[in-house]
mmCIF file of N, CA and C in Angstrom:
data_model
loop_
_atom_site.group_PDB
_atom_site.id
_atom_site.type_symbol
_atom_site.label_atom_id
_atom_site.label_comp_id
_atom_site.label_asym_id
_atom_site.label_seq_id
_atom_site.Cartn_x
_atom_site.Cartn_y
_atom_site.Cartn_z
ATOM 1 N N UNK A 1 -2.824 -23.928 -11.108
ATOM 2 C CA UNK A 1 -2.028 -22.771 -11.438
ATOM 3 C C UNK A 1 -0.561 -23.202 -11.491
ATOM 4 N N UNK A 2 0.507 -22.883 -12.266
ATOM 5 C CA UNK A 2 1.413 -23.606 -12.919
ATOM 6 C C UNK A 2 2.512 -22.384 -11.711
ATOM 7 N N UNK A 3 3.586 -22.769 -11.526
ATOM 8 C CA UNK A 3 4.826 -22.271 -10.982
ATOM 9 C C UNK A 3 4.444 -20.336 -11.649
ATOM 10 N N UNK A 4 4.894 -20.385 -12.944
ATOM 11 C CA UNK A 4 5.536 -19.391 -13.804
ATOM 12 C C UNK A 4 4.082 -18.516 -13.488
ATOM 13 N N UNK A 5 2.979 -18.945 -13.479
ATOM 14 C CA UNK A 5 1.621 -17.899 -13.431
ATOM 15 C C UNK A 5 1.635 -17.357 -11.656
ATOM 16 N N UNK A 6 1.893 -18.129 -11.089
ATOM 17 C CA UNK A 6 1.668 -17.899 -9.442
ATOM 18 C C UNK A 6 3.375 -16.407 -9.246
ATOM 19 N N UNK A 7 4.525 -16.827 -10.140
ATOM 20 C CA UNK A 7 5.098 -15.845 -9.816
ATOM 21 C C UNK A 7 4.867 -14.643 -10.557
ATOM 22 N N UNK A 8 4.408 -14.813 -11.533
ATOM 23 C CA UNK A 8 3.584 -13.731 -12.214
ATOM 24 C C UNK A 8 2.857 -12.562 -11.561
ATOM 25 N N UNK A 9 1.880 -13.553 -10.642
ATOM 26 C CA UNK A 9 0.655 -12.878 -9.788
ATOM 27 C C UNK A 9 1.115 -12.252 -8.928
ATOM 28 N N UNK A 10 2.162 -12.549 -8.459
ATOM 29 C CA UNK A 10 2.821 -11.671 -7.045
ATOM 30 C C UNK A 10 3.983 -11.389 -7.227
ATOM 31 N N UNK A 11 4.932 -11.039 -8.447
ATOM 32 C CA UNK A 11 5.466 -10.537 -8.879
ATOM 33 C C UNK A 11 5.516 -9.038 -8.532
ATOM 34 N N UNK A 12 6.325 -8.276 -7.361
ATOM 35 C CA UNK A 12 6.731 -6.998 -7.555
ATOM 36 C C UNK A 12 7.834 -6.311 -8.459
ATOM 37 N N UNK A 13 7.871 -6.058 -9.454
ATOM 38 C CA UNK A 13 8.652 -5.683 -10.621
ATOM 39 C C UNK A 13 8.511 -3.829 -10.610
ATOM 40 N N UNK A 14 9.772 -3.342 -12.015
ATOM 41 C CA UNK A 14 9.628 -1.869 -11.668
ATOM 42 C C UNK A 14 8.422 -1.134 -11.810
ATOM 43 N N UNK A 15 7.273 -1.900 -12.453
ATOM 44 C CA UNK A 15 6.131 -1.483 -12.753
ATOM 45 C C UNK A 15 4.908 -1.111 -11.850
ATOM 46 N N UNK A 16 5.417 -2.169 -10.910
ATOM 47 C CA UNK A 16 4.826 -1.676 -9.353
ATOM 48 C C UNK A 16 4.728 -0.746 -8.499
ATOM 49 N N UNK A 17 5.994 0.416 -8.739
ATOM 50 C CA UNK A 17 6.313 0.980 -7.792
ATOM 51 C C UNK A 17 5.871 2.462 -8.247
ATOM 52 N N UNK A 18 5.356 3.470 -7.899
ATOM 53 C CA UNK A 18 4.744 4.429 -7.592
ATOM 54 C C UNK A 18 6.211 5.172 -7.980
ATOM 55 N N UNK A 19 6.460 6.044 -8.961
ATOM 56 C CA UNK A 19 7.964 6.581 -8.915
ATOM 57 C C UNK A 19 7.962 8.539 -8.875
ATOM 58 N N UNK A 20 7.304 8.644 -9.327
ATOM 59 C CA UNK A 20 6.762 10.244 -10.255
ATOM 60 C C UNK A 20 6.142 11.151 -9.055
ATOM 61 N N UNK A 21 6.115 12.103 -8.844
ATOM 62 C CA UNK A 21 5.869 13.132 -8.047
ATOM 63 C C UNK A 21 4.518 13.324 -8.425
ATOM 64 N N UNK A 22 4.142 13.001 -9.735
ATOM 65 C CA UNK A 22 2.519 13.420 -10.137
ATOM 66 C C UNK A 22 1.879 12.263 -9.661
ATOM 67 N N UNK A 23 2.066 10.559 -9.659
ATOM 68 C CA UNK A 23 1.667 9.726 -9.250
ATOM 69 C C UNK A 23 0.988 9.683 -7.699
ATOM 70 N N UNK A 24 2.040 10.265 -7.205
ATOM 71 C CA UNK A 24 2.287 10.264 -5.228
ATOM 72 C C UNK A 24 0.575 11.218 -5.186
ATOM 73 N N UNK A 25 0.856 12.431 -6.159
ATOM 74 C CA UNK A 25 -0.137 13.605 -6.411
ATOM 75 C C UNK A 25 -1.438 13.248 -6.317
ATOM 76 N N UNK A 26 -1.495 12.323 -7.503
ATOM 77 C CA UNK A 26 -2.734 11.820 -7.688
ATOM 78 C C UNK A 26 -3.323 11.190 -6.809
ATOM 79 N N UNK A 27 -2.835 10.030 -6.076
ATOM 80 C CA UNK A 27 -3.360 9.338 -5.486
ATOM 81 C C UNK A 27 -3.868 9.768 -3.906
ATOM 82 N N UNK A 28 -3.215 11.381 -3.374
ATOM 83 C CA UNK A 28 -3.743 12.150 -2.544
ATOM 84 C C UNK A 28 -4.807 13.299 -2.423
ATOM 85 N N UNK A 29 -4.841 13.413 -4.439
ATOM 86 C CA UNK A 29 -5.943 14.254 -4.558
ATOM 87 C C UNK A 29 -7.161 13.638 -4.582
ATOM 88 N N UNK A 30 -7.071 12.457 -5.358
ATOM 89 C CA UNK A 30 -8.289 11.563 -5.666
ATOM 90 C C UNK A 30 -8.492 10.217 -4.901
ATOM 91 N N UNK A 31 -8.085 10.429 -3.209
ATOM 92 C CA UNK A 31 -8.135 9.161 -2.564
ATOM 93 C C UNK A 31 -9.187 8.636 -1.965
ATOM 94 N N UNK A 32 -9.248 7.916 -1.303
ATOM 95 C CA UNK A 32 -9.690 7.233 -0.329
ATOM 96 C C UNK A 32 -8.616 6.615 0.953
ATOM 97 N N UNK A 33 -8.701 6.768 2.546
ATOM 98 C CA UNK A 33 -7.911 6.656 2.712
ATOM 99 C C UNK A 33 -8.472 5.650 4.481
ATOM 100 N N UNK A 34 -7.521 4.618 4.859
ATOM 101 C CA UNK A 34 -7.947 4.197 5.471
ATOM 102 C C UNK A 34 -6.537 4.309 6.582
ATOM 103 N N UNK A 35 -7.050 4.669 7.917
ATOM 104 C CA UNK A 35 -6.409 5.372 9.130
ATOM 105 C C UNK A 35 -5.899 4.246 10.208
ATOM 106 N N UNK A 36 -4.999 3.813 10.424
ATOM 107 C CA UNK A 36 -4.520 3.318 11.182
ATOM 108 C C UNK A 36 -3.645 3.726 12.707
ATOM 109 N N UNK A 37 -3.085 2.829 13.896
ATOM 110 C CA UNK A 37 -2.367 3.772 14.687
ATOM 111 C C UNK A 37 -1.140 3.853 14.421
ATOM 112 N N UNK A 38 -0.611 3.089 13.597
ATOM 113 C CA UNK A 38 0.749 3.401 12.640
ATOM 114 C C UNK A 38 1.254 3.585 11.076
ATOM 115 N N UNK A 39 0.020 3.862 10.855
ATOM 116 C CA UNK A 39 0.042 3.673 9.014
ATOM 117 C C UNK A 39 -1.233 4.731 8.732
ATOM 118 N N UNK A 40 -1.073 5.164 7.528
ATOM 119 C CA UNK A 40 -2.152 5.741 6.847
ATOM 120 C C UNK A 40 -2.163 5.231 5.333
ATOM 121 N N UNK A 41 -3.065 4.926 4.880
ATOM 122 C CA UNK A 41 -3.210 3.945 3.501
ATOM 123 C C UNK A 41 -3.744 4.669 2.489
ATOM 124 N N UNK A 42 -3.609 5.466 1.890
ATOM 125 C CA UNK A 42 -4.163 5.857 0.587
ATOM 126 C C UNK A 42 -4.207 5.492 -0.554
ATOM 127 N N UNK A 43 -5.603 5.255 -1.398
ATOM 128 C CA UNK A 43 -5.720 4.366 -2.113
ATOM 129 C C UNK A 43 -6.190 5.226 -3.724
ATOM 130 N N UNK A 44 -6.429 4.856 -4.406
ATOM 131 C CA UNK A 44 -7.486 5.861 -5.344
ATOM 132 C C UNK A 44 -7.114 4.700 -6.933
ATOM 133 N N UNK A 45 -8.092 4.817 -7.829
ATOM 134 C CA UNK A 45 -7.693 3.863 -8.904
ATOM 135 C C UNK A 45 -6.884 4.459 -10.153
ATOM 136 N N UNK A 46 -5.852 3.444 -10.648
ATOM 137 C CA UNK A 46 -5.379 4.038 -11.443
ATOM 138 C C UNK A 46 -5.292 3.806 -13.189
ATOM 139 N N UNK A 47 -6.336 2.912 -13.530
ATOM 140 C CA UNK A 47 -6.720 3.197 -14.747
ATOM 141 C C UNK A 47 -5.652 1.449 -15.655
ATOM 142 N N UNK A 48 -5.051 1.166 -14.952
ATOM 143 C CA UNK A 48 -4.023 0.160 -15.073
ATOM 144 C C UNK A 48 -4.429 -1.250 -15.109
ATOM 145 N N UNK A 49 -4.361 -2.736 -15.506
ATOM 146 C CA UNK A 49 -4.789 -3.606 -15.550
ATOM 147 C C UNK A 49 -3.643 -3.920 -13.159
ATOM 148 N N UNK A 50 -2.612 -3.819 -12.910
ATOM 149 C CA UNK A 50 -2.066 -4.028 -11.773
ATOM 150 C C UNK A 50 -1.887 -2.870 -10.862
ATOM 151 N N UNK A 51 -1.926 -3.311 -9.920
ATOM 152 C CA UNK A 51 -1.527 -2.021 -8.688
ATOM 153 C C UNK A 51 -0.583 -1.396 -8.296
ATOM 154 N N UNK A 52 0.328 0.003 -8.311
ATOM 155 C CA UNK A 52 1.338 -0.259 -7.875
ATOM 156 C C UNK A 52 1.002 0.754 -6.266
ATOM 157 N N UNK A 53 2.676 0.665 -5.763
ATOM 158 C CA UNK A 53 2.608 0.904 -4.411
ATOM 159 C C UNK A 53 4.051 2.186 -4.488
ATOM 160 N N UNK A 54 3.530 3.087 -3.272
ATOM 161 C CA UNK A 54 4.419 4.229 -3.093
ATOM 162 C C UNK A 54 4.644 4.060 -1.631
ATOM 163 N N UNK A 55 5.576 4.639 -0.961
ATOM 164 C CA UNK A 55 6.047 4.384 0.686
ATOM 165 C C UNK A 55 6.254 5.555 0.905
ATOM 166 N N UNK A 56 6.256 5.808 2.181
ATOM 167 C CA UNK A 56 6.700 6.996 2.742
ATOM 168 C C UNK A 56 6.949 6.630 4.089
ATOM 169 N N UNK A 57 8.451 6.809 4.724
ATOM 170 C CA UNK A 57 8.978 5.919 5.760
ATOM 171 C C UNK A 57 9.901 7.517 6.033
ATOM 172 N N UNK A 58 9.147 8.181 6.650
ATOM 173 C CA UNK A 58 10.198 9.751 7.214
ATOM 174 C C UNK A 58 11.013 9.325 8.300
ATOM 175 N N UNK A 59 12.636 10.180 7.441
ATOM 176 C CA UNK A 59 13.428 10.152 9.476
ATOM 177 C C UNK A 59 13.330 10.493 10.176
ATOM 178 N N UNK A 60 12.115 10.649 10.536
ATOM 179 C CA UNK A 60 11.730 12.052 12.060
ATOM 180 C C UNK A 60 11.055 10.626 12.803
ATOM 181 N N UNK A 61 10.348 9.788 11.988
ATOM 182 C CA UNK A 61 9.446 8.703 12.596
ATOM 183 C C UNK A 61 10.735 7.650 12.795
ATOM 184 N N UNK A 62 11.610 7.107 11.800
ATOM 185 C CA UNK A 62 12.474 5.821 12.055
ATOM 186 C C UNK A 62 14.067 6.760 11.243
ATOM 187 N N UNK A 63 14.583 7.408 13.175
ATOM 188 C CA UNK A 63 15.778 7.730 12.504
ATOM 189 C C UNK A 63 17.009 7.106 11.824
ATOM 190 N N UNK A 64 16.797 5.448 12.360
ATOM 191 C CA UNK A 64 18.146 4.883 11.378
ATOM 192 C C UNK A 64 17.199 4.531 10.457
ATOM 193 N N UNK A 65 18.439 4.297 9.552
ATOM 194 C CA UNK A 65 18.024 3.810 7.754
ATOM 195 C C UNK A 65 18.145 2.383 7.940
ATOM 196 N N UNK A 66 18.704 1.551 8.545
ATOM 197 C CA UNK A 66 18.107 0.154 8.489
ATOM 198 C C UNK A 66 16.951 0.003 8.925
ATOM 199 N N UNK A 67 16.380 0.724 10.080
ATOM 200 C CA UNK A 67 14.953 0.541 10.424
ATOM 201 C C UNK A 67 13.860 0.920 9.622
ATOM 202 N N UNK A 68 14.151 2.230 8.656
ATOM 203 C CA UNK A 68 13.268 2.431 7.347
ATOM 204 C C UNK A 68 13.704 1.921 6.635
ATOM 205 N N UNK A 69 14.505 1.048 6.060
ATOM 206 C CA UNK A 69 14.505 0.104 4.839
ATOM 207 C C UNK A 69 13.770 -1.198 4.982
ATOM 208 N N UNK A 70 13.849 -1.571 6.617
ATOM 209 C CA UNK A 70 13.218 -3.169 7.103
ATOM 210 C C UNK A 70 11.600 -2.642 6.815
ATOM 211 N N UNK A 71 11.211 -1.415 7.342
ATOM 212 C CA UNK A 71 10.120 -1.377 7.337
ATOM 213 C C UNK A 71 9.083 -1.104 5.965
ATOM 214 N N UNK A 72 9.994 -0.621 5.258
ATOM 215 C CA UNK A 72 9.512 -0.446 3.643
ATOM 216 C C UNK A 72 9.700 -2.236 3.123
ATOM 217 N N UNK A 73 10.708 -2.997 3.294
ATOM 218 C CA UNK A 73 10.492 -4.508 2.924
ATOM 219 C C UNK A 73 9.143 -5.503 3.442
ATOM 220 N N UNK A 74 9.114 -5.079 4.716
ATOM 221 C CA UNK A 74 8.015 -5.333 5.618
ATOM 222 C C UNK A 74 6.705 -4.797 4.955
ATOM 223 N N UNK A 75 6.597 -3.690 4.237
ATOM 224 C CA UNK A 75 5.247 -3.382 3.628
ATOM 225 C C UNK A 75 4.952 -4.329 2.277
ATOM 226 N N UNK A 76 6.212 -3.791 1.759
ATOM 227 C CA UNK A 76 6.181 -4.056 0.303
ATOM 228 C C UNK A 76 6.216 -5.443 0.018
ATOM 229 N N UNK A 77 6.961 -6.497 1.158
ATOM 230 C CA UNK A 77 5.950 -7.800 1.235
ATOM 231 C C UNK A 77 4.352 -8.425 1.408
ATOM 232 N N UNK A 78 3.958 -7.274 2.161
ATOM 233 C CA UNK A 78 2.446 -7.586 2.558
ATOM 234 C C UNK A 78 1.782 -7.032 1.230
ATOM 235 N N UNK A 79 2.001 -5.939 0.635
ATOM 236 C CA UNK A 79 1.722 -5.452 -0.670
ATOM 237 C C UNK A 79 1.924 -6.393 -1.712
ATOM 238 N N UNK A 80 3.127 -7.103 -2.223
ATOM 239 C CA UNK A 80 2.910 -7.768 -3.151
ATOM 240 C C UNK A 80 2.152 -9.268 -3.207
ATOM 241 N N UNK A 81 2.066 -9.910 -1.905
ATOM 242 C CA UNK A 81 1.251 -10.620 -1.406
ATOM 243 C C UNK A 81 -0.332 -10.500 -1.552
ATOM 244 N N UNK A 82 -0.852 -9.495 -1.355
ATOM 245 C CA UNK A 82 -2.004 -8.911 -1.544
ATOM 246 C C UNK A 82 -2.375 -8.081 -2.978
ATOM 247 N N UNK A 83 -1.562 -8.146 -4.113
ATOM 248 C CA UNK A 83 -1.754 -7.388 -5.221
ATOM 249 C C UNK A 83 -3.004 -8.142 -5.657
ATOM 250 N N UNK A 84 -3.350 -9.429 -6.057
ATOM 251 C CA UNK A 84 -4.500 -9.951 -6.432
ATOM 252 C C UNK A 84 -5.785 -9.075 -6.219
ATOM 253 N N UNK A 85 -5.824 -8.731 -5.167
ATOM 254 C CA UNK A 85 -7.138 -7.965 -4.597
ATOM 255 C C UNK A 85 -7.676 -6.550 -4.463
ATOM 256 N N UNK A 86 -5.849 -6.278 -5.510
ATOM 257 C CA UNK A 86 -5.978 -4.657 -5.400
ATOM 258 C C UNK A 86 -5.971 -4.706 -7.118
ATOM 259 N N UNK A 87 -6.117 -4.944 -7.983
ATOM 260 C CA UNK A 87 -5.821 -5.006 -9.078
ATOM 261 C C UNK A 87 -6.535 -3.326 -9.423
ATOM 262 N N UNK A 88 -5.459 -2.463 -10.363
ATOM 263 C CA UNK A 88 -6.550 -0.945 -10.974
ATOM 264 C C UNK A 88 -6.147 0.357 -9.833
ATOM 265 N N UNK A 89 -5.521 -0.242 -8.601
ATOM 266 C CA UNK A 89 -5.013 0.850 -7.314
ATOM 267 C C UNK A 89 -3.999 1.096 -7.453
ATOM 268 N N UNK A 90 -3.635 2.206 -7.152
ATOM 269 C CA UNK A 90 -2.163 3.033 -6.757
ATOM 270 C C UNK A 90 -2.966 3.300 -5.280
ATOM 271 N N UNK A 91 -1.654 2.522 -4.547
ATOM 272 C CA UNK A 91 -1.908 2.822 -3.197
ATOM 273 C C UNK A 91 -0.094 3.244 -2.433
ATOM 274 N N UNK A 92 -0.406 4.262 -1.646
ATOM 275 C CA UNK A 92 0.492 5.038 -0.738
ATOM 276 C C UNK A 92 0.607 4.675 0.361
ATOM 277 N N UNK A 93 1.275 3.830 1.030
ATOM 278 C CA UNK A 93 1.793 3.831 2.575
ATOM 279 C C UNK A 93 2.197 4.953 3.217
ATOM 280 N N UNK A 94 1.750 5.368 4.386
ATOM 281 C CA UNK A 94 2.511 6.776 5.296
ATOM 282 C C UNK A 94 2.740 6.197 6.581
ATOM 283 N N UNK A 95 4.243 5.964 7.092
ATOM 284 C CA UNK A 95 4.377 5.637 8.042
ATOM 285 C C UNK A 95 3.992 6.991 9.353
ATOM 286 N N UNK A 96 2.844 6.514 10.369
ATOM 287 C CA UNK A 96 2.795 7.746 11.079
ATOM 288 C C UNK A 96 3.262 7.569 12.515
ATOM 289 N N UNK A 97 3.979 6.536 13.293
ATOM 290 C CA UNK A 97 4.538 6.295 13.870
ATOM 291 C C UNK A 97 4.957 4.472 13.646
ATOM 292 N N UNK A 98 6.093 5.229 14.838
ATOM 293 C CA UNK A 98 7.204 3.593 15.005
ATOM 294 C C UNK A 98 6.562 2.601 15.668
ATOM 295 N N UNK A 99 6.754 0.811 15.097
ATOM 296 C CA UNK A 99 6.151 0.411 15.965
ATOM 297 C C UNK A 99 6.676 -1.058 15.224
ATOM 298 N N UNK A 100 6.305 -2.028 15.965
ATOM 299 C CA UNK A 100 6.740 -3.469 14.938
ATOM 300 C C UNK A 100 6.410 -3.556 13.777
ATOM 301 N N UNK A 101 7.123 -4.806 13.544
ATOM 302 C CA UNK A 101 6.629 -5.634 11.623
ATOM 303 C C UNK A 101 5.256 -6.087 11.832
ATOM 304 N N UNK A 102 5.484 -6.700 12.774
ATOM 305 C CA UNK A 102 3.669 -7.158 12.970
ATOM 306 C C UNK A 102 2.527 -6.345 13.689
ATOM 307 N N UNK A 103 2.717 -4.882 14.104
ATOM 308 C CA UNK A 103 2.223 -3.918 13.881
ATOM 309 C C UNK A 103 1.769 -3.891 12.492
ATOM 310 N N UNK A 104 2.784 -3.276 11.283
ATOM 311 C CA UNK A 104 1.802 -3.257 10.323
ATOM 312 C C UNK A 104 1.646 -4.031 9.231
ATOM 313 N N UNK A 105 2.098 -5.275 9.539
ATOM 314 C CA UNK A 105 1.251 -6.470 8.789
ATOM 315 C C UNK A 105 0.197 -6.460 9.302
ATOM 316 N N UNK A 106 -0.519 -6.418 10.703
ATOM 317 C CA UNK A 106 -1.562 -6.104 10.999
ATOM 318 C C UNK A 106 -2.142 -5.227 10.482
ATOM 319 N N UNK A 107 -2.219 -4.159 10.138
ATOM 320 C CA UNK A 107 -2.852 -2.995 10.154
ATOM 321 C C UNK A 107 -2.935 -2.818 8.373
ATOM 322 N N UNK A 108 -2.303 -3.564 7.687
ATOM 323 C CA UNK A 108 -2.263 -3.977 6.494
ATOM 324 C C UNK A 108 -3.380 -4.700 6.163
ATOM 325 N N UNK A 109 -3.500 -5.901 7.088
ATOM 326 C CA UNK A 109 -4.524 -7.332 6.768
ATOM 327 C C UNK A 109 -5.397 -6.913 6.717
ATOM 328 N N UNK A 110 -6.075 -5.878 7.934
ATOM 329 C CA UNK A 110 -6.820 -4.827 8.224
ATOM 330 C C UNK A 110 -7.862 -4.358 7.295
ATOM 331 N N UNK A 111 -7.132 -3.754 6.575
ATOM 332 C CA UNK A 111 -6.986 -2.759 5.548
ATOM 333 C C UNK A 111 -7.762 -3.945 4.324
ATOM 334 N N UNK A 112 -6.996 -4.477 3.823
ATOM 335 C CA UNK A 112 -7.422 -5.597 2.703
ATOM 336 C C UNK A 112 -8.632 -6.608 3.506
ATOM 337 N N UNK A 113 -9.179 -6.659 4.297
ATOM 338 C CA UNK A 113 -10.344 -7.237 4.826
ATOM 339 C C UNK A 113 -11.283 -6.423 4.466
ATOM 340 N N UNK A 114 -11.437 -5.275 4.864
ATOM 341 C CA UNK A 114 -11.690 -3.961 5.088
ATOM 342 C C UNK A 114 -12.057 -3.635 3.355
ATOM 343 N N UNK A 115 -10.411 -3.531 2.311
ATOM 344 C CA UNK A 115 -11.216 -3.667 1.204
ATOM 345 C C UNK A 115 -12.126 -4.064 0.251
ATOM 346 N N UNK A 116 -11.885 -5.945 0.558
ATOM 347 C CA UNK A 116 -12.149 -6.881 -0.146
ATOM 348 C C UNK A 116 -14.113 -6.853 0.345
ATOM 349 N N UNK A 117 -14.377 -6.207 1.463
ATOM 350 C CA UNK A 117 -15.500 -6.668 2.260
ATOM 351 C C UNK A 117 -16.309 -5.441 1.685
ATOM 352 N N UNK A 118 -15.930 -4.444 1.123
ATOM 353 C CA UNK A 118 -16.494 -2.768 0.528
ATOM 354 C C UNK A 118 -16.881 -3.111 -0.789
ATOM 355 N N UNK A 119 -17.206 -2.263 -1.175
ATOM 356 C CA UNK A 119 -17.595 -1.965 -2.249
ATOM 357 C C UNK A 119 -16.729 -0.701 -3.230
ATOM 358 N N UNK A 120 -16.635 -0.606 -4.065
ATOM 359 C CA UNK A 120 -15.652 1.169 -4.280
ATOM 360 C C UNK A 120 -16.601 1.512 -4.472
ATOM 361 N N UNK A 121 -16.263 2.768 -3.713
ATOM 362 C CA UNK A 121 -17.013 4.380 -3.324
ATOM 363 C C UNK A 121 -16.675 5.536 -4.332
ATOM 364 N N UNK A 122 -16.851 6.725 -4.303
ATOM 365 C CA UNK A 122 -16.626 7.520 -5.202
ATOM 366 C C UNK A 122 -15.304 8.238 -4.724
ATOM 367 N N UNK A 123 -14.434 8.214 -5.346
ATOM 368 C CA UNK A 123 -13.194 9.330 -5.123
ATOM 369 C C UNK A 123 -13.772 10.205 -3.874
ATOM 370 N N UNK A 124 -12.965 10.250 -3.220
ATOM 371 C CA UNK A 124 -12.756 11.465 -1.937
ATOM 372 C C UNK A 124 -13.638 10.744 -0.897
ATOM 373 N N UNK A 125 -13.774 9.958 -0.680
ATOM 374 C CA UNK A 125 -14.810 9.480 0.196
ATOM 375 C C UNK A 125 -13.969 8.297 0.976
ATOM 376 N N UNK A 126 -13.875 8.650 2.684
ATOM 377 C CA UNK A 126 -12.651 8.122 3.086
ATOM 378 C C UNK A 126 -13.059 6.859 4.442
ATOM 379 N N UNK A 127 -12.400 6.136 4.261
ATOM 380 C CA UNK A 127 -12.348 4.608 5.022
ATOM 381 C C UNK A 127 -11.742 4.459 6.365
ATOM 382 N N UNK A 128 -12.415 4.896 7.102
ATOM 383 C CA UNK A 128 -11.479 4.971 8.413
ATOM 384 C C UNK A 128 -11.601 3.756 9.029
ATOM 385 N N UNK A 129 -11.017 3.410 9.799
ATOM 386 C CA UNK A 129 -10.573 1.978 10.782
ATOM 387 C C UNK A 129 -10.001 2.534 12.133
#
């Protein structure tokens, strides 16, 4: 695999990112969702050859904004790292409490073990951990 294809593959670009209020929509009406003690993961497919990713990092959970910006970098690294295996998903991060980086890189790895090891299920049919 050549330099230019490997940054390709894990390439987070604007195309990645979950932007639209109907997007966020979709992917909560038609999910699947896997439960963590600091994260909630919602997943559902989106019809797309790549995956993109939406965050949700509330100030009630991480009242300074450097601590929700580290922690949205902190996802959105483990996310673009892992796009290979999500290829066709719109998936939603929900931060549901505070807790380390390696909290939810854990609970991430988790998650993508968890996927890679399943099978897809039918819309609405949910993945708990």
């Amino acid at each position: 695999m050549t330099d230019t294809t490997r940054r390709g593959l894990y390439a987070f670009g604007w195309n990645s990112k979950l932007r639209k209020t109907d997007d966020f929509s979709s992917v909560f009406r038609f999910k699947r969702v896997h439960r963590g003690a600091n994260l909630d993961i919602f997943f559902s497919q989106n019809g797309l050859p790549y995956p993109r990713l939406g965050l949700i990092v509330p100030k009630k959970i991480l009242a300074r904004a450097v601590d929700r910006n580290r922690t949205r970098r902190v996802l959105r690294e483990a996310f673009r790292l892992g796009q290979p295996g999500l290829s066709g998903l719109d998936v939603v991060i929900r931060v549901k409490a505070a807790g380390q980086d390696a909290d939810y890189r854990a609970q991430w790895e988790l998650f993508m073990r968890k996927r890679v090891s399943r099978s897809p299920a039918a819309p609405g049919n949910e993945m708990n951990g």
